[in-house]
Every structure is written in structure tokens, then in C-alpha cells.
Coordinates of C-alpha atoms in Angstrom, one line a residue:
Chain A
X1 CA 143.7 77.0 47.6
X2 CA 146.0 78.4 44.8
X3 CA 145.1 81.9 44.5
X4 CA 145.9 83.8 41.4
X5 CA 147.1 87.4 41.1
X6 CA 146.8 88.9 37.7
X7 CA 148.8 92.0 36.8
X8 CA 148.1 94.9 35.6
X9 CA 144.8 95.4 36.6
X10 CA 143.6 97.0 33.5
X11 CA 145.7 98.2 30.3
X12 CA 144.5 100.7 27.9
X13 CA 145.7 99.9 24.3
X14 CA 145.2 100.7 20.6
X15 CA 143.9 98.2 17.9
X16 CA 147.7 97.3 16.6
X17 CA 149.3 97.3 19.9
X18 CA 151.1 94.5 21.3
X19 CA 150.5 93.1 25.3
X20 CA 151.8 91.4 27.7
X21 CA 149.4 90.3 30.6
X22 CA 150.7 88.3 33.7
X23 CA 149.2 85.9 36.5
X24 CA 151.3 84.8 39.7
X25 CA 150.3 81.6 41.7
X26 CA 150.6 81.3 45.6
X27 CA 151.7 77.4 44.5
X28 CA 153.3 75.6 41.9
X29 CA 150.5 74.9 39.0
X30 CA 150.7 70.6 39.1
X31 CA 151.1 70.0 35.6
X32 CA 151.9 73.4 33.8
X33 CA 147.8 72.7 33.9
X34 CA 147.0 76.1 33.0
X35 CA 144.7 78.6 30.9
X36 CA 143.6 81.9 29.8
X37 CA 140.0 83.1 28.6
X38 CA 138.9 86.7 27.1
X39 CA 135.4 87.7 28.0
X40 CA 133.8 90.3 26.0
X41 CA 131.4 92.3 27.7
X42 CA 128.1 90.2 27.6
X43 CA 129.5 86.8 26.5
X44 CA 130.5 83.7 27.8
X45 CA 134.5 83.4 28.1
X46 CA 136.5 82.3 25.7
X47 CA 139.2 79.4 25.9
X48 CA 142.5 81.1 24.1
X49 CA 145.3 78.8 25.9
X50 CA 145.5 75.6 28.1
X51 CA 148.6 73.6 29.2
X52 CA 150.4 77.0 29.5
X53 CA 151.3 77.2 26.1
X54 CA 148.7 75.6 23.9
X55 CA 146.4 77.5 21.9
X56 CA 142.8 76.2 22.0
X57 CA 140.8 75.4 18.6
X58 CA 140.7 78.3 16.6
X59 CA 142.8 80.7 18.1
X60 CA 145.0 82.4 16.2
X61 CA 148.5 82.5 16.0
X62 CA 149.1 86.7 17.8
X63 CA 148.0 84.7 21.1
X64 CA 150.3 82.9 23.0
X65 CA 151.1 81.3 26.7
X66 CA 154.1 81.0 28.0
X67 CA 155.4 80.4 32.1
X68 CA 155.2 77.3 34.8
X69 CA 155.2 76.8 38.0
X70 CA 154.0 80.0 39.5
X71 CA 154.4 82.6 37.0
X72 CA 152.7 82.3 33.5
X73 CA 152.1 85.4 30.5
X74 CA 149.7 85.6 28.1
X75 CA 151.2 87.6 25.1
X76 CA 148.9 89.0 22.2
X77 CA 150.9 90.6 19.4
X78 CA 149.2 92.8 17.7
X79 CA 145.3 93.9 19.0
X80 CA 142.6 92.7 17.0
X81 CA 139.1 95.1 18.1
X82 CA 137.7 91.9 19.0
X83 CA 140.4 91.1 21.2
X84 CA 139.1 93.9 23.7
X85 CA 137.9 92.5 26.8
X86 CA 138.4 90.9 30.2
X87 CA 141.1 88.4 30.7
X88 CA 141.1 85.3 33.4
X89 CA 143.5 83.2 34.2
X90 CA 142.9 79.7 35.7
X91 CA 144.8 76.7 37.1
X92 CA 143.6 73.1 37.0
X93 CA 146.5 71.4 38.3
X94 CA 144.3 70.4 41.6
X95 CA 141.2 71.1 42.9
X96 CA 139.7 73.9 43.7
X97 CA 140.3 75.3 40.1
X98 CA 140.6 78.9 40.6
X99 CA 140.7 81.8 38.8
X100 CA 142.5 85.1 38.1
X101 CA 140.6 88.3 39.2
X102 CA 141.0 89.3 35.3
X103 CA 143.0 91.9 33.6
X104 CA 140.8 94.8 31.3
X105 CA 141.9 95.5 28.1
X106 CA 140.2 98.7 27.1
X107 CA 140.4 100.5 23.5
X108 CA 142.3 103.8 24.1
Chain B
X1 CA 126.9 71.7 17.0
X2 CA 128.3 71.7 19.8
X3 CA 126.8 73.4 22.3
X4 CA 125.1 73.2 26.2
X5 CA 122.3 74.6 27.1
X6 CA 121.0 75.5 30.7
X7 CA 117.4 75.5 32.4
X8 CA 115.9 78.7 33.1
X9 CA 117.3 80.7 36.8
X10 CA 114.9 81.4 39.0
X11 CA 114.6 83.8 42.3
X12 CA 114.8 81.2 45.5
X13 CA 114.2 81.9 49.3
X14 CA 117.5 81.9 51.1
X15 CA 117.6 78.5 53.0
X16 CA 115.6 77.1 49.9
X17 CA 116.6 74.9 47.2
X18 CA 117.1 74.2 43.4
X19 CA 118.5 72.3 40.8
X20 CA 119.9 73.2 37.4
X21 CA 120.3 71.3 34.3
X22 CA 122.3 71.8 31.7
X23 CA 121.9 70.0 28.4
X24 CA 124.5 68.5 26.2
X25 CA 124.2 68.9 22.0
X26 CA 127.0 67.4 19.5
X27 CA 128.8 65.5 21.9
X28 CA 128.3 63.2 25.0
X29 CA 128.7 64.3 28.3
X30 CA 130.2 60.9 29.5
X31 CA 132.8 61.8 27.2
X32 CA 134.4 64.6 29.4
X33 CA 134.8 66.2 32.7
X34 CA 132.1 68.3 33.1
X35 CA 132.2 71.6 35.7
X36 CA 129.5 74.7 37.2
X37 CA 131.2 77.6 37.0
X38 CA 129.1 80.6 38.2
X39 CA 130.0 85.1 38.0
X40 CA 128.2 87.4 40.4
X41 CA 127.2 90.4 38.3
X42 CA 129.8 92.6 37.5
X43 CA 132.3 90.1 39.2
X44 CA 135.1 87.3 38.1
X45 CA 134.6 83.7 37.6
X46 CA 134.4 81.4 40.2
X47 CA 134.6 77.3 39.7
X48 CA 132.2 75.6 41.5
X49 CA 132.2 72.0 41.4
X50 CA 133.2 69.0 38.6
X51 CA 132.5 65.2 37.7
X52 CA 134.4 62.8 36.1
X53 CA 133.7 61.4 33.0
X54 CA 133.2 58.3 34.4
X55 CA 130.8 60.0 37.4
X56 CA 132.1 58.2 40.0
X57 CA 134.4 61.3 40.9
X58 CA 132.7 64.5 42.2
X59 CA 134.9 67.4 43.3
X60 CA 133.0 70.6 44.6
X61 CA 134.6 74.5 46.3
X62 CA 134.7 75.2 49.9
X63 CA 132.3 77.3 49.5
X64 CA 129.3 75.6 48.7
X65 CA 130.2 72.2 50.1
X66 CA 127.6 69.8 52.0
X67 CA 125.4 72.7 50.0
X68 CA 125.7 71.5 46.7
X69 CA 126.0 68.5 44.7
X70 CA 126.7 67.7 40.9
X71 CA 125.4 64.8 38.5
X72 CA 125.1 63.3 35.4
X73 CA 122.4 61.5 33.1
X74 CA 124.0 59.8 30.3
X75 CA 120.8 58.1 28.7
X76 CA 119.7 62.0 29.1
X77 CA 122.9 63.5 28.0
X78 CA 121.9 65.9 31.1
X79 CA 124.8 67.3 33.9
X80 CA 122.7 68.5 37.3
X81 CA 123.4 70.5 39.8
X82 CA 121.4 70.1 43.2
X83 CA 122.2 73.4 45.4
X84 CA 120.3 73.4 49.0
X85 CA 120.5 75.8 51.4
X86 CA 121.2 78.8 49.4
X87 CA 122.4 81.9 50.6
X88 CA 122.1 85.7 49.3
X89 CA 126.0 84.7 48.5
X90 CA 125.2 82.1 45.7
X91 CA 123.6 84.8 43.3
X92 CA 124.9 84.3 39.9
X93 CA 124.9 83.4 36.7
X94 CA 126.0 79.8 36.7
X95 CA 127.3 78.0 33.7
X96 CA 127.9 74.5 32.9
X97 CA 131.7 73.8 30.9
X98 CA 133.4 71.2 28.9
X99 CA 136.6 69.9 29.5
X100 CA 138.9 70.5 26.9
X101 CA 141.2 67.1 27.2
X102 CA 138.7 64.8 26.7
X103 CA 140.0 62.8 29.6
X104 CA 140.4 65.2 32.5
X105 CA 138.6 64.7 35.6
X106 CA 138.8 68.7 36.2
X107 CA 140.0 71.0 33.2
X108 CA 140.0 74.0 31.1
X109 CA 136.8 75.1 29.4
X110 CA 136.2 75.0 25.8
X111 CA 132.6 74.8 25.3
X112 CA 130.5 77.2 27.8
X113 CA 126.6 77.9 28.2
X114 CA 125.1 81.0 28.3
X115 CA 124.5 80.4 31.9
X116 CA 121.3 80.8 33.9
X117 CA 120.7 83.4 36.3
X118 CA 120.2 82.4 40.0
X119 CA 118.4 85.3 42.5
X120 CA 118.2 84.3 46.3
X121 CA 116.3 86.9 48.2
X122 CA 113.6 87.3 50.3

């Protein structure tokens, strides 16, 4: 199984701010097959980026993937308040997909 | 619209059974891979099993396999998923997810339902 690490745990940020999250796989992701969601608190997640670096229907442009083979970022530019929320990574290079244990992006 | 839609959770024995449904509007199922994904309360996401588009190829987690089992209706535009033997472990909220690609047996998720709550408990 590919496990996921996502880093940091939580970030604490203000609407405007820039951030940088980060997953690290145990294995090379077959594929760059890769994504990100955001879950806000009592919705379903949201697809931002698959393929490491390609933004899902939608998303707007402050979002953007970058990485491959083990380490991948998400980078949002500026913080939207809806952009508050968890984050998950997720491989599908091979099964089992897995995923990240999920970064918090709190509102300072 | 596109959208999926899942039958109601219910609380279940552990050692019993269900199955879930999840129902497919604005688009046909045989037309991507299809996944369960299911989230313990207050915990992350965890994949749970996938079919083909084609339905001939199932893929399911170590941790529910020979427990559970995923399907498809196309004439019913229906995915299934058959879970026996259920354990206090397999409380969640399980949701049924699209694959983006359109062609990918196993994916990333751009269409989600709002998930149906499983309880196993005595």
C-alpha cells in the first residue's frame, strides 16, 4: 500500500494569504496519477487537481499542483474564505487508492 | 444535473449484512469507473472498492475484502455495494464517486454523493 503523509498538519492563515501544503508517498505515484480535494466542514470533498497538475472543472486559477513521483504540493495563492477547510491528498496510480490524512486550513 | 444519489444507512448487527445503492442522474454509469469511498466521523477518507466501466473489473481494500463486493446495473443506471459480515470497524458514511477520466478503471473523484450513514452495533 502507498501510504501518504501530508505536511503540516494544520496551518492557520488569513483570507489573502498564500499556502503551500505537501504530501510524501512511500512509492512512486504510477502515472503522476494524482489529486487533491478541500472538504468544508459538512460537505462532500471537492476535486481541485488530478494528474498532479491539472485543475478539475471549475477551479480557479490561485489553485495549483505541482510534484511526481513521491513528493507532490498543492499551492493556493491567495485565500479565498471558502477555501477554508480540510485538504486530502490521493494517489490512483494502483490499487488500493489511498489517501492523505488531510492538512486543516483554519481562518486565523 | 449531474449528480448521485445514495439509499438511506441504516444501524446493522455486527456479523450482519447490507447493501447500498447509489443512483446515477445526468450521466451513465457504464460510462466511468465508479468507486465507495467511506469517512468514520470525525476521520479522513478511506477508498474502498471500484469497477470498471466495462464491469468486468472489480478492485476492493484489504480491509473489507471477501467482506464486500461492488456492482453495477446499467439498464438501472444503479452502482451496488454488497458488504457482509460487518464489523463495529465499517461505521461510516459511505459515498459512491465518479471518475474523472472518463476511461479510468480507478480514478480521481469529481462527482460525489452526499453519502449514507452506516451504524454497526449491537
Amino acid at each position: 500500500e502507498n501510504v501518504l503523509t501530508q505536511s503540516p498538519g494544520s496551518l492557520s492563515l488569513s483570507p489573502g494569504d498564500g499556502a503551500t501544503l505537501s504530501c510524501r508517498a512511500s512509492q512512486s505515484v504510477s502515472g503522476n496519477y494524482f489529486a487533491w480535494y478541500v472538504q468544508r466542514p459538512g460537505q462532500t470533498p471537492r476535486l481541485l487537481i488530478h494528474s498532479a497538475s491539472s485543475r478539475a472543472t471549475g477551479i480557479p486559477d490561485r489553485f495549483s499542483g505541482s510534484g511526481s513521483g513521491t513528493d507532490f504540493t498543492l499551492t493556493i495563492s491567495r485565500l479565498e474564505p471558502e477555501d477554508f477547510g480540510v485538504y486530502y491528498c490521493q494517489q490512483y496510480g494502483y490499487p488500493p487508492l489511498t489517501f492523505g490524512g488531510g492538512t486543516r486550513v483554519e481562518m486565523k | 444535473e449531474v449528480q448521485l444519489l445514495e439509499s438511506e444507512g441504516t444501524l446493522v448487527q455486527p456479523g450482519g449484512s447490507l447493501t447500498l445503492s447509489c443512483a446515477a442522474a445526468g450521466f451513465a454509469l457504464k460510462r466511468h469507473g465508479m468507486s465507495w469511498v467511506r469517512q468514520a466521523s470525525g476521520k479522513g477518507l478511506e477508498w474502498v472498492s471500484a469497477i470498471s466501466l466495462s464491469g468486468d473489473s472489480t478492485y476492493v481494500a484489504d480491509s473489507v475484502k471477501g467482506r464486500f463486493t461492488i456492482s453495477r446495473d446499467d439498464a438501472k443506471n444503479t452502482l451496488y455495494l454488497q458488504m457482509n459480515s460487518l464489523r463495529a470497524d465499517d461505521t461510516a458514511r459511505y459515498h459512491c464517486a465518479r471518475g474523472v477520466s472518463g476511461w479510468f478503471s480507478y480514478d480521481a473523484f469529481d462527482v460525489w454523493g452526499p453519502g449514507t450513514m452506516v451504524t454497526v452495533s449491537s
